PDB file of C-alpha atoms in Angstrom:
ATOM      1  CA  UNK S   1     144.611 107.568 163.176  1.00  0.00           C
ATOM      2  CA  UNK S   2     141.353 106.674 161.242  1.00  0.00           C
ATOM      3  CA  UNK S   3     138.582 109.183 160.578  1.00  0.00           C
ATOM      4  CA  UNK S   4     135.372 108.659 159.404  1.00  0.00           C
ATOM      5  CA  UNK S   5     134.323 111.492 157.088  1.00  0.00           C
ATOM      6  CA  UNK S   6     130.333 110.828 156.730  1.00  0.00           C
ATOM      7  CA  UNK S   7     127.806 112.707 154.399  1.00  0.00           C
ATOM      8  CA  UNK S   8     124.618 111.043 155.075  1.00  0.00           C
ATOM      9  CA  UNK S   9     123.370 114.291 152.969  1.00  0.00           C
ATOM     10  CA  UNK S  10     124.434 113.508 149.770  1.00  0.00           C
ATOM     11  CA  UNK S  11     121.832 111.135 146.871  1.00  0.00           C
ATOM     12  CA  UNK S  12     123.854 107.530 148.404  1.00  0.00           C
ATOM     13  CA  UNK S  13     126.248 107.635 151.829  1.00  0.00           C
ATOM     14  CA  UNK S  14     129.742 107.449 151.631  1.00  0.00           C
ATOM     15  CA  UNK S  15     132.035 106.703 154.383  1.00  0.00           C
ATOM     16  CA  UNK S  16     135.936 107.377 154.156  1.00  0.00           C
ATOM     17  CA  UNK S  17     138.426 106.555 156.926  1.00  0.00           C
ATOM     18  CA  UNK S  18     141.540 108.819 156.287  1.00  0.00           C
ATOM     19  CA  UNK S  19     144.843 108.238 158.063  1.00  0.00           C
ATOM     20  CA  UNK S  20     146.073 111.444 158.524  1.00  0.00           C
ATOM     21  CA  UNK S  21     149.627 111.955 159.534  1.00  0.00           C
ATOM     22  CA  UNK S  22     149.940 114.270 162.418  1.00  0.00           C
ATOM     23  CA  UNK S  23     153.415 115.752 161.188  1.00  0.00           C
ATOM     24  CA  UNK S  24     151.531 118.250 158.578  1.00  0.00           C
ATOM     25  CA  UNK S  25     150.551 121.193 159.838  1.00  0.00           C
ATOM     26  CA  UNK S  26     146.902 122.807 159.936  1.00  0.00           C
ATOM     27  CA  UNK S  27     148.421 126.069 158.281  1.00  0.00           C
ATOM     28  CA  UNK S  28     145.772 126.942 155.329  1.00  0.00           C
ATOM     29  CA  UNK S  29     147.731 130.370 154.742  1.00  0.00           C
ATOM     30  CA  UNK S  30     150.263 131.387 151.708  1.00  0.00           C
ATOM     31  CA  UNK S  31     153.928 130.092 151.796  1.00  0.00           C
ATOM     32  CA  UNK S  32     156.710 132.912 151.695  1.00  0.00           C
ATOM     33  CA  UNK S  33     158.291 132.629 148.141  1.00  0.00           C
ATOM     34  CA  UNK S  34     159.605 134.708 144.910  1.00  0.00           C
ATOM     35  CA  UNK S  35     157.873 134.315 141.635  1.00  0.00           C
ATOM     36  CA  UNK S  36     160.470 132.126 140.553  1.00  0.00           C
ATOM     37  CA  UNK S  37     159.659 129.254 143.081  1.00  0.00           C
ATOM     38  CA  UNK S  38     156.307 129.793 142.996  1.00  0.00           C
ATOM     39  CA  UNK S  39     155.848 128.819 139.220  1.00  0.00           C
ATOM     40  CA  UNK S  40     158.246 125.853 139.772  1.00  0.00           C
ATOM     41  CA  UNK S  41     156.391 124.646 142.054  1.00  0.00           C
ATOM     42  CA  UNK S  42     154.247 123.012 140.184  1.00  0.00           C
ATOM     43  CA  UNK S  43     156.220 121.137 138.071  1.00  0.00           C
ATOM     44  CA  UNK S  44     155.639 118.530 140.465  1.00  0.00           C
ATOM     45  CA  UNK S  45     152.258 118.239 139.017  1.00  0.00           C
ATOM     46  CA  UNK S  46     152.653 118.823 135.681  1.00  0.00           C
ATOM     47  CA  UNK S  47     155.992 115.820 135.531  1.00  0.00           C
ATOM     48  CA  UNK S  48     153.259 114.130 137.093  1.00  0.00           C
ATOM     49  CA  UNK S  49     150.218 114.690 134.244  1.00  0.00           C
ATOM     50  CA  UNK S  50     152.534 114.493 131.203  1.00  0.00           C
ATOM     51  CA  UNK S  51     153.971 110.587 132.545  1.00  0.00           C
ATOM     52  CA  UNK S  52     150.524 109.264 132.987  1.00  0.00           C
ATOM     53  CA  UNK S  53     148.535 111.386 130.400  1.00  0.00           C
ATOM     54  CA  UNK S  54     151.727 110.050 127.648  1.00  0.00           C
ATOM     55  CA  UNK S  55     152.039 106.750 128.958  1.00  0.00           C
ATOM     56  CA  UNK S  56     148.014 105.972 129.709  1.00  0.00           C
ATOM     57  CA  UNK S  57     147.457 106.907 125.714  1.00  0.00           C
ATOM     58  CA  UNK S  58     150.728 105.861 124.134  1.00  0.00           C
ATOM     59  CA  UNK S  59     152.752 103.689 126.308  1.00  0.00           C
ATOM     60  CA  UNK S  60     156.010 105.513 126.791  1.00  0.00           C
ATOM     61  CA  UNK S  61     156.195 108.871 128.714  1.00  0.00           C
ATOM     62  CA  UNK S  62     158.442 112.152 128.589  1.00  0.00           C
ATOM     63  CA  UNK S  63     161.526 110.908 127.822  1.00  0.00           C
ATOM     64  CA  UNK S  64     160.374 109.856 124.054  1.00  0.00           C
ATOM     65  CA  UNK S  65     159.580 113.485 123.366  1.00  0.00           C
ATOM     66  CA  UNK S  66     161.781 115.798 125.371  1.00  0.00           C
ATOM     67  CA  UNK S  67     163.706 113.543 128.060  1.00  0.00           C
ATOM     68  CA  UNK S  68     165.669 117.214 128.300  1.00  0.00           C
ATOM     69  CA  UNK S  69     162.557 118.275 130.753  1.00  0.00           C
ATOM     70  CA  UNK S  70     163.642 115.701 133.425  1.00  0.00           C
ATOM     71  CA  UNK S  71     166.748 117.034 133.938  1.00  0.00           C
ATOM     72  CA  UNK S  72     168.249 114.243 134.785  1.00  0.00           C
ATOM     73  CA  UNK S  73     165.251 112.748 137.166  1.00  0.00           C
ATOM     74  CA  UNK S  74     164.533 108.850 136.957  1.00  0.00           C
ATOM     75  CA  UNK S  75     161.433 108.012 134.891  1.00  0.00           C
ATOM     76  CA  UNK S  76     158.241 106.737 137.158  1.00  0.00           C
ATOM     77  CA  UNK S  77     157.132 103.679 138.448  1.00  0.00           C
ATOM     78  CA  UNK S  78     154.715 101.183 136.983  1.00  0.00           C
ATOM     79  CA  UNK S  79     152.932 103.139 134.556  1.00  0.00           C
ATOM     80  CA  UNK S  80     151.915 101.817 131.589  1.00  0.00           C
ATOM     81  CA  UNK S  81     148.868 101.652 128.200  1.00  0.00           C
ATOM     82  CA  UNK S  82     146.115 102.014 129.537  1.00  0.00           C
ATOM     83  CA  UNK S  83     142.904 100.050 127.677  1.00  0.00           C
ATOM     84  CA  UNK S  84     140.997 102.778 126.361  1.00  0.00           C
ATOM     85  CA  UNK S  85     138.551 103.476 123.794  1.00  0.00           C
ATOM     86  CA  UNK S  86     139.483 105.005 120.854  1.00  0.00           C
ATOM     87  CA  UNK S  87     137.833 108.443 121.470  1.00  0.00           C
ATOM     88  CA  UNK S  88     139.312 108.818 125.212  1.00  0.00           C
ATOM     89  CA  UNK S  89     142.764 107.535 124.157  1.00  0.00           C
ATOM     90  CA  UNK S  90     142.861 110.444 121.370  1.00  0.00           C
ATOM     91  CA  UNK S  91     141.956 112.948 124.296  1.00  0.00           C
ATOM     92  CA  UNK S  92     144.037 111.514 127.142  1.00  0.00           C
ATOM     93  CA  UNK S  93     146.907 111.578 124.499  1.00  0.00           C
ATOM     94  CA  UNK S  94     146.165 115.044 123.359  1.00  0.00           C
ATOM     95  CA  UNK S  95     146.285 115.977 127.266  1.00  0.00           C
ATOM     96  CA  UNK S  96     149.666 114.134 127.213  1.00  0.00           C
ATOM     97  CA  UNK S  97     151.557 116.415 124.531  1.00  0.00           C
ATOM     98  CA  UNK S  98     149.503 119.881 126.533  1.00  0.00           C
ATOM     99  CA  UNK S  99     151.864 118.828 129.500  1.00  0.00           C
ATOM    100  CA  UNK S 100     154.740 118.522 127.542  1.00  0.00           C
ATOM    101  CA  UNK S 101     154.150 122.156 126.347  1.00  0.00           C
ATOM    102  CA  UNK S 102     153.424 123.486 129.846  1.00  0.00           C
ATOM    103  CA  UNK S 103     156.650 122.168 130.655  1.00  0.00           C
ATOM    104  CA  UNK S 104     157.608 123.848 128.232  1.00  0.00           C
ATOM    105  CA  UNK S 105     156.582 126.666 129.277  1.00  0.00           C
ATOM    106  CA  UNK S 106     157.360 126.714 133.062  1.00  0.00           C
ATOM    107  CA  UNK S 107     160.932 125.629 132.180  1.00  0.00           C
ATOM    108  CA  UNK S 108     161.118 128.241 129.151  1.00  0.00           C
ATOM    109  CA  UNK S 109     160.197 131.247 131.812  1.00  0.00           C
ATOM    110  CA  UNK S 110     161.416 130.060 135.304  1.00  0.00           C
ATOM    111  CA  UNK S 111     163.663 127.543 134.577  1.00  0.00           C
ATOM    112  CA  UNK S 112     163.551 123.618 135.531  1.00  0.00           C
ATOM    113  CA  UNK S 113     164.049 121.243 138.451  1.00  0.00           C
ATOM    114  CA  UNK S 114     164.701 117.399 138.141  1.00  0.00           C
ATOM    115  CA  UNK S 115     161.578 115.437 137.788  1.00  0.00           C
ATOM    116  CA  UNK S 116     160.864 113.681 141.091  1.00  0.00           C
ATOM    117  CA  UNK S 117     160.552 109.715 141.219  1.00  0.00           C
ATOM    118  CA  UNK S 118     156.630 108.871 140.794  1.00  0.00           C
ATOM    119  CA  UNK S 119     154.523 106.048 141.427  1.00  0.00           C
ATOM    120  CA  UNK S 120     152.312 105.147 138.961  1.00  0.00           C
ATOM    121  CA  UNK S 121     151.883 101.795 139.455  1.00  0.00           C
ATOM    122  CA  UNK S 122     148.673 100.175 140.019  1.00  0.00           C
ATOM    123  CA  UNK S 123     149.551  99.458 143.406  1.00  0.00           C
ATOM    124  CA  UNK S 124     149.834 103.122 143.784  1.00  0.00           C
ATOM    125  CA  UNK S 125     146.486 103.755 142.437  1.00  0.00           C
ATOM    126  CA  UNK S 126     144.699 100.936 144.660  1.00  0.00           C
ATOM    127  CA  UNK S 127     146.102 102.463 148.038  1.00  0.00           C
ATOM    128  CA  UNK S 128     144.598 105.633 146.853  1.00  0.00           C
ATOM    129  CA  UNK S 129     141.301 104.435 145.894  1.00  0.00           C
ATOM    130  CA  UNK S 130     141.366 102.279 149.527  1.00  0.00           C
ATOM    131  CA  UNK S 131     141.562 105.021 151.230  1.00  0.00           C
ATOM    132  CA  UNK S 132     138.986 106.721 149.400  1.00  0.00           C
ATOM    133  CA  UNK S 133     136.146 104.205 150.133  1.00  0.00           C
ATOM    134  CA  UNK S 134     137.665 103.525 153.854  1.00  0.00           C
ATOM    135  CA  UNK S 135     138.112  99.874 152.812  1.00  0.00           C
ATOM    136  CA  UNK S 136     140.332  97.169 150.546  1.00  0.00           C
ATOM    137  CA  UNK S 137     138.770  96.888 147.233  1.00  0.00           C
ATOM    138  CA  UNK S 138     138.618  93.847 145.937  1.00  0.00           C
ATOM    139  CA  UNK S 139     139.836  92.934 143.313  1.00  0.00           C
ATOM    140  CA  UNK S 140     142.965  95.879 144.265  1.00  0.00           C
ATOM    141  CA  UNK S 141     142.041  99.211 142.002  1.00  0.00           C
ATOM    142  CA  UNK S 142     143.752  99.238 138.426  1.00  0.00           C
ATOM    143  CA  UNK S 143     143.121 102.525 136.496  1.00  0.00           C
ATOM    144  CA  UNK S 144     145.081 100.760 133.316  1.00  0.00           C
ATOM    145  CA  UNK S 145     142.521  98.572 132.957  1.00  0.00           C
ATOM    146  CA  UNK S 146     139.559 100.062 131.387  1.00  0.00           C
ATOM    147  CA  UNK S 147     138.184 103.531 129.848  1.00  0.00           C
ATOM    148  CA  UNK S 148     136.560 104.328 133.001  1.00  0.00           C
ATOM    149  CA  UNK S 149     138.677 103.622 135.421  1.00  0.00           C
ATOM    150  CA  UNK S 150     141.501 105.490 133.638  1.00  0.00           C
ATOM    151  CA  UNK S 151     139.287 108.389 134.129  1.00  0.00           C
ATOM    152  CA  UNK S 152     138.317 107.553 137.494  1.00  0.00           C
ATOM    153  CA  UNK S 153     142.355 107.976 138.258  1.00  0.00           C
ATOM    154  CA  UNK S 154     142.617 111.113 135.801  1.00  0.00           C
ATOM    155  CA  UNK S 155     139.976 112.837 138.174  1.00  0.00           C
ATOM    156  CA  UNK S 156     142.212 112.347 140.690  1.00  0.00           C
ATOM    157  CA  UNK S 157     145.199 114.434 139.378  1.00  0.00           C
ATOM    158  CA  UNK S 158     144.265 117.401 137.439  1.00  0.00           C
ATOM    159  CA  UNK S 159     142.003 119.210 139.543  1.00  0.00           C
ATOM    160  CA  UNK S 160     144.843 119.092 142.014  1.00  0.00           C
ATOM    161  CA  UNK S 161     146.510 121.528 139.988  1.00  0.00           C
ATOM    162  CA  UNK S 162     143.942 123.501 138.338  1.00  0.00           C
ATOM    163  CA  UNK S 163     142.935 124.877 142.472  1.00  0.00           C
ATOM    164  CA  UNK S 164     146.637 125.146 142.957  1.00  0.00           C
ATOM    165  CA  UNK S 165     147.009 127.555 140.280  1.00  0.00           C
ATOM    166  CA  UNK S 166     143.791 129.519 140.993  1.00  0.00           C
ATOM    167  CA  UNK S 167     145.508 129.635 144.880  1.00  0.00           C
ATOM    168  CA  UNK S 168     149.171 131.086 142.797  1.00  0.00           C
ATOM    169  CA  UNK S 169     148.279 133.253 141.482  1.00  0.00           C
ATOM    170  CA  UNK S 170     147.883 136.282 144.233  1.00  0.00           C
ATOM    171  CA  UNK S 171     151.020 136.160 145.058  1.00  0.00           C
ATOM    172  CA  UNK S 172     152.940 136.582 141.649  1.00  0.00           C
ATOM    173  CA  UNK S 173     154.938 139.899 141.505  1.00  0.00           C
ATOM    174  CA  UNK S 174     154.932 140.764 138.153  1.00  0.00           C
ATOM    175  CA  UNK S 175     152.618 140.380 135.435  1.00  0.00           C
ATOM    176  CA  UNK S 176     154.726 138.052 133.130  1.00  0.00           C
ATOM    177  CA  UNK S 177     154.222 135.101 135.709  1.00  0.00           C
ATOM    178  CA  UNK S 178     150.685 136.157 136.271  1.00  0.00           C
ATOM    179  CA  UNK S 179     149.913 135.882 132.400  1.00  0.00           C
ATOM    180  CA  UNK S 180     151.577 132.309 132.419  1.00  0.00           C
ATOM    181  CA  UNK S 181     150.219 130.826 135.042  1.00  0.00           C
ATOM    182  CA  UNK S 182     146.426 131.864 134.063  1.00  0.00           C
ATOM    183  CA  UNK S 183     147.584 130.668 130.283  1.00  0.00           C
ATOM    184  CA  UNK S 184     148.336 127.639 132.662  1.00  0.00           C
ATOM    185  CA  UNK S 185     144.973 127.485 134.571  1.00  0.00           C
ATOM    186  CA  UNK S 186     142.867 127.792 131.755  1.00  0.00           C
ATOM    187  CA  UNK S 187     143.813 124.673 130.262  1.00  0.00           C
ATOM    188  CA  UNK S 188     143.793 122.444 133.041  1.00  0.00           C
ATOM    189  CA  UNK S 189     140.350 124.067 133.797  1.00  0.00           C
ATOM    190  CA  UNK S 190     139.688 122.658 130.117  1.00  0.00           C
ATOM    191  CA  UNK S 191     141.330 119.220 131.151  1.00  0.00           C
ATOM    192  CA  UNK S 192     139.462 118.694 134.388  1.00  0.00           C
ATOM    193  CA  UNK S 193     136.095 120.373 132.965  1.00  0.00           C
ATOM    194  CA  UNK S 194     136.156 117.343 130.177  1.00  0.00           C
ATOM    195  CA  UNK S 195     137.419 114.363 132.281  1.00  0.00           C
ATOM    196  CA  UNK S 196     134.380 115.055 134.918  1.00  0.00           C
ATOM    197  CA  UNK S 197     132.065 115.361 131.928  1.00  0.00           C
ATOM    198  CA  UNK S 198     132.985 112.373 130.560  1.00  0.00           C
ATOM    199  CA  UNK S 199     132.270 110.616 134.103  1.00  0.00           C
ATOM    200  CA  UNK S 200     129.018 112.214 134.456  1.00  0.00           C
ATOM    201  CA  UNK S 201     127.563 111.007 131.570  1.00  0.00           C
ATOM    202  CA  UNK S 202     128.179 107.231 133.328  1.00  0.00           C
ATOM    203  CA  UNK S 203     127.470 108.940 137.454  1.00  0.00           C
ATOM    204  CA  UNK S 204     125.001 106.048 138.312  1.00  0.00           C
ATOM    205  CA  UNK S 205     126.679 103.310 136.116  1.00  0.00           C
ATOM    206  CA  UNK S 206     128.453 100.945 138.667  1.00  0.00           C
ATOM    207  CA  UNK S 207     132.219 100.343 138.477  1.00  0.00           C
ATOM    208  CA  UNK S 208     132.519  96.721 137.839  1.00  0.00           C
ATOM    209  CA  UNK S 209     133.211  94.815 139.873  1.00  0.00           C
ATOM    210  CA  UNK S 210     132.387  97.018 142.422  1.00  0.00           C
ATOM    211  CA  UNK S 211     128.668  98.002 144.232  1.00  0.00           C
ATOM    212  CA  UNK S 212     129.686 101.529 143.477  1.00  0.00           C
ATOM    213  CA  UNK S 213     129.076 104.159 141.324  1.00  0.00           C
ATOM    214  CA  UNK S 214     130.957 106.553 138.892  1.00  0.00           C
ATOM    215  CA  UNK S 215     129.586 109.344 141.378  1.00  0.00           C
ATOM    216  CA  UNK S 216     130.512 107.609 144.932  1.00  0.00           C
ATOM    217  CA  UNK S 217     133.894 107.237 143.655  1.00  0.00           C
ATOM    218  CA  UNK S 218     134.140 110.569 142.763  1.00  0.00           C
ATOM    219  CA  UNK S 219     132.721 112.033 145.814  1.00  0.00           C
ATOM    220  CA  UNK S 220     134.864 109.878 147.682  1.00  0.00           C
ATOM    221  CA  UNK S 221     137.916 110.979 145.981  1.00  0.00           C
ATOM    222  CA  UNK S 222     137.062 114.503 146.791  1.00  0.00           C
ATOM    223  CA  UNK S 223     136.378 114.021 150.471  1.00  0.00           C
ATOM    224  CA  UNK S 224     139.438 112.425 150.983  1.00  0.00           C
ATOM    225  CA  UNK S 225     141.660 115.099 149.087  1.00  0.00           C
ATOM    226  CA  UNK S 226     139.690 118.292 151.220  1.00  0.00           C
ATOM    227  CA  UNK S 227     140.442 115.386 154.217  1.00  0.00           C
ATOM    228  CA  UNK S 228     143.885 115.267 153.587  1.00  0.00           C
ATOM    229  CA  UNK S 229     144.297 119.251 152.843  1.00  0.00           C
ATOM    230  CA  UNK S 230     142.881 119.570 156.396  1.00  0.00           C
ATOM    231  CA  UNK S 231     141.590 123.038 155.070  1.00  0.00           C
ATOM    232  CA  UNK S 232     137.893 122.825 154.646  1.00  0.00           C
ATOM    233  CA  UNK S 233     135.951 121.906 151.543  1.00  0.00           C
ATOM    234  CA  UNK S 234     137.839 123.240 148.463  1.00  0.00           C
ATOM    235  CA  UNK S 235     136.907 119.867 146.527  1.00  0.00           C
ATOM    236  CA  UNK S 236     133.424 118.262 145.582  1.00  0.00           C
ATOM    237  CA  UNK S 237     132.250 115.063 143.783  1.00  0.00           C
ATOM    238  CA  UNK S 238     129.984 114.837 140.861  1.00  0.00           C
ATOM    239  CA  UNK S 239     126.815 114.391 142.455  1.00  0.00           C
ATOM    240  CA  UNK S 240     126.471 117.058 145.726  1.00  0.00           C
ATOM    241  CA  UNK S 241     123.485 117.871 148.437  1.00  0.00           C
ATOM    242  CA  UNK S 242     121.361 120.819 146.462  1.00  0.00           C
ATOM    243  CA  UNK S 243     122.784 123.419 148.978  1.00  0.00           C
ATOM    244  CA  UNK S 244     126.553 122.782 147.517  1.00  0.00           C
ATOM    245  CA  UNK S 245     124.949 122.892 144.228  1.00  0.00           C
ATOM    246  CA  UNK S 246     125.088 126.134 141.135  1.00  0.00           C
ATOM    247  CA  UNK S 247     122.916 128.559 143.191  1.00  0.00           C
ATOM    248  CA  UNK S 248     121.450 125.661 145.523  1.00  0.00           C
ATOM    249  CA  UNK S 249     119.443 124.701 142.391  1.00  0.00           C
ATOM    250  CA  UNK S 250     121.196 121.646 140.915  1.00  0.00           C
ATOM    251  CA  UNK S 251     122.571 118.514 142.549  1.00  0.00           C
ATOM    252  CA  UNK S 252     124.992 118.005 139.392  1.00  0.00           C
ATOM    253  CA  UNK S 253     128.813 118.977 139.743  1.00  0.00           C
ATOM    254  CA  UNK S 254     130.219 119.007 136.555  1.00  0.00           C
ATOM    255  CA  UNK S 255     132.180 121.812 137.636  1.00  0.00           C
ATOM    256  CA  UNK S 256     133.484 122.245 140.857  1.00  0.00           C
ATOM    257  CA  UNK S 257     132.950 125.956 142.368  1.00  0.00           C
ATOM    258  CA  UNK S 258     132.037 127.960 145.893  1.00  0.00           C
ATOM    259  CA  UNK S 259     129.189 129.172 146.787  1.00  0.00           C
ATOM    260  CA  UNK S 260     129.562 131.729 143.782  1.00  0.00           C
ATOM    261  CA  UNK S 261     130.802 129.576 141.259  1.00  0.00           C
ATOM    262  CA  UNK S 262     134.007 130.696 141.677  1.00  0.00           C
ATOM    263  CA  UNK S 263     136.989 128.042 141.423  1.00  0.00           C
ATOM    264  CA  UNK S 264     138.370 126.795 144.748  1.00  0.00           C
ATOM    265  CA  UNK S 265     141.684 127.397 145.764  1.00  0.00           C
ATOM    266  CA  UNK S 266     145.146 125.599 147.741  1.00  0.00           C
ATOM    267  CA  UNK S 267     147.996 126.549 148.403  1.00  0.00           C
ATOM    268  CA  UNK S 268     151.617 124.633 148.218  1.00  0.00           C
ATOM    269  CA  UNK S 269     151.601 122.938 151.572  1.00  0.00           C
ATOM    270  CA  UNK S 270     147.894 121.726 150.895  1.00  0.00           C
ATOM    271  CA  UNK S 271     148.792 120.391 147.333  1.00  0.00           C
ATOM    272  CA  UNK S 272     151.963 118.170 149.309  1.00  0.00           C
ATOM    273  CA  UNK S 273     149.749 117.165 151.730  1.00  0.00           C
ATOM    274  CA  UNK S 274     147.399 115.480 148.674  1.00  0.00           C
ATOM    275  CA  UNK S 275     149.548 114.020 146.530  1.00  0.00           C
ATOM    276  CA  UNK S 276     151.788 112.343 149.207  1.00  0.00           C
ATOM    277  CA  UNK S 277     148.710 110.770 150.543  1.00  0.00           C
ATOM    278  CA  UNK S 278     149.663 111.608 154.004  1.00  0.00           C
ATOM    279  CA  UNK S 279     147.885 114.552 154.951  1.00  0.00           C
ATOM    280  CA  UNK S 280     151.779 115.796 155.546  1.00  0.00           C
ATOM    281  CA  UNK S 281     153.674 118.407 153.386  1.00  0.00           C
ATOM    282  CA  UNK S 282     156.813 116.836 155.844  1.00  0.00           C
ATOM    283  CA  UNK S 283     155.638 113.071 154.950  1.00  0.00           C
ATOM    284  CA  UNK S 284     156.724 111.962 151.099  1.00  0.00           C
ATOM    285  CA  UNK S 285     154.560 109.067 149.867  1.00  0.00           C
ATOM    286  CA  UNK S 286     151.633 108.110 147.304  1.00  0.00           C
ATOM    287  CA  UNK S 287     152.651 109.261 144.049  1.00  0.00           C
ATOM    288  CA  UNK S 288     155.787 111.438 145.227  1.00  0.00           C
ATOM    289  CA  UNK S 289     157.790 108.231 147.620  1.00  0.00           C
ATOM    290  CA  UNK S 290     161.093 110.636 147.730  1.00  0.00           C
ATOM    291  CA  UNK S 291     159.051 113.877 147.651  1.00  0.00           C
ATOM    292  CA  UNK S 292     158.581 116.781 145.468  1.00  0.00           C
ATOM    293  CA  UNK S 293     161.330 119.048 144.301  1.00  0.00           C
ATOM    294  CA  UNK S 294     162.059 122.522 144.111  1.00  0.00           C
ATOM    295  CA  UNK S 295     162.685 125.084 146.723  1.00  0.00           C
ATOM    296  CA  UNK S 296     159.070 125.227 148.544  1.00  0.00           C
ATOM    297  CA  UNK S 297     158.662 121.396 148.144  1.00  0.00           C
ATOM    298  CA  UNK S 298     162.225 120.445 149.189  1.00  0.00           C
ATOM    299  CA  UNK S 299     162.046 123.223 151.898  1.00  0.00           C
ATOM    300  CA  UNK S 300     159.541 121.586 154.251  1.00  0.00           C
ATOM    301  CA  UNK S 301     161.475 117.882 153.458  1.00  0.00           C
ATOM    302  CA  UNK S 302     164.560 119.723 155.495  1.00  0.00           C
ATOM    303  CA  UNK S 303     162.640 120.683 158.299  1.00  0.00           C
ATOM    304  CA  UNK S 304     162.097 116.438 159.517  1.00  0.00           C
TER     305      UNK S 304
END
């Protein structure tokens, strides 16, 4: 089923048709889980930053620096070196080595899971992009390509994370998993405050060869994630109607907050439902194909 997500509201319309897949449920509420699975939970994510963070800068990913983390998982699909300018590929690579060490860290205190299969490939990336504009781009969406479109597809991942932790963190029992995962939060925070500043410095260049610009993309990226989370808006674009903006002053998002500039929040079943691209924590696909791992990820793959 399509839908057409319209905000005539914001500076240029956007218009995203989202299939949704009607196995997820609408459930916006915690999952029922010890600290342990909690804070694995998202290694899904951070497998996920460290392969394309490592590989976009440097052209090989985990496995050349501490193929121990995998525990035994297969290495992803398609990614590869990304073209990048010097200054971006010496902070996309320095991103890259901060995932090892939250691995690092997760594994350290809660122990590991195997790292899932991912798709990185461009093809990947171009179904993800299609389905944020509502439409087949032409030529297909490559984020290896150039500086911005790298960043274009780094938007895409860390925020997913950063709101994931923010949404965690409630529910830890004890205040050694609290202090990691805020250790955790603040530097994706840092990762995702830099990759959308980097973008808004270019918001009304135009993405060749596209007619659209830095900002549409991102907006459109961010409709289709709080689309796909079913859950309301807990994700906004770069440029935003003055009543979503810092104290309804601003139209510029650098950072994105509520209504008190307070960082959004999802929980687990929302974060499936995003990265598998199917609006389904019960539907694998996108960048996870087999699905995530762990207990709450592997939990709702038993239930189809």
């Amino acid at each position: 089923m399509a839908t057409l997500y319209f905000l005539s509201a914001l500076v240029l319309t956007i218009v995203v048709s989202v299939p949704i897949n009607v196995l997820g449920s609408a459930y916006c509420g915690p999952v029922e889980a010890n600290d342990q699975d909690l804070i694995q939970f998202p290694l899904n994510l951070e497998f996920l930053e460290a392969e394309f963070f490592l590989n976009g800068a440097l052209g090989h990913g985990l496995d050349a620096f501490e193929p121990g983390f995998a525990a035994g998982g297969p290495p992803p699909i398609g990614a590869q070196k990304a073209n990048l300018d010097p200054v971006t590929r010496r902070i996309i690579e320095e991103f890259g080595y901060q995932e090892v060490g939250h691995l690092r860290a997760i594994i350290t205190t809660a122990g590991g899971v195997p790292r899932p299969l991912y798709d990185l490939s461009p093809e990947a990336f171009a179904q993800l992009f299609d389905k944020a504009v509502g439409y087949k781009l032409d030529p297909p969406f490559n984020p290896y390509s150039n500086t911005v479109n790298y960043l274009l597809a780094s938007y895409a991942i860390p925020y997913v994370g950063l709101v994931g932790y923010v949404g965690t963190i409630p529910y830890l029992a004890n205040s050694t998993s609290r202090r990691l995962v805020a250790s955790l939060l603040g530097v994706e925070s840092g990762q995702d405050a830099v990759i959308r500043t980097l973008l808004y410095e270019k918001a009304d260049e135009k993405v060749l060869p596209y007619n659209i610009t830095v900002a549409e993309f991102t907006n459109a990226i961010s409709c289709l994630r709080n689309e796909l989370a079913m859950c309301g808006i807990r994700d906004e674009g770069l440029i935003v109607p003055l009543h979503l903006g810092a104290e309804n002053r601003t139209e510029s998002n650098i950072l994105s907050a509520d209504t008190n500039s307070l960082s959004y929040a999802r929980t687990q079943p929302q974060i499936l439902r995003i990265i598998y691209g199917t609006g389904s924590e019960y539907k694998p696909g996108g960048f996870l194909p087999r699905g995530g791992n762990g207990k709450i990820a592997r939990s709702f793959l038993d239930k189809v």
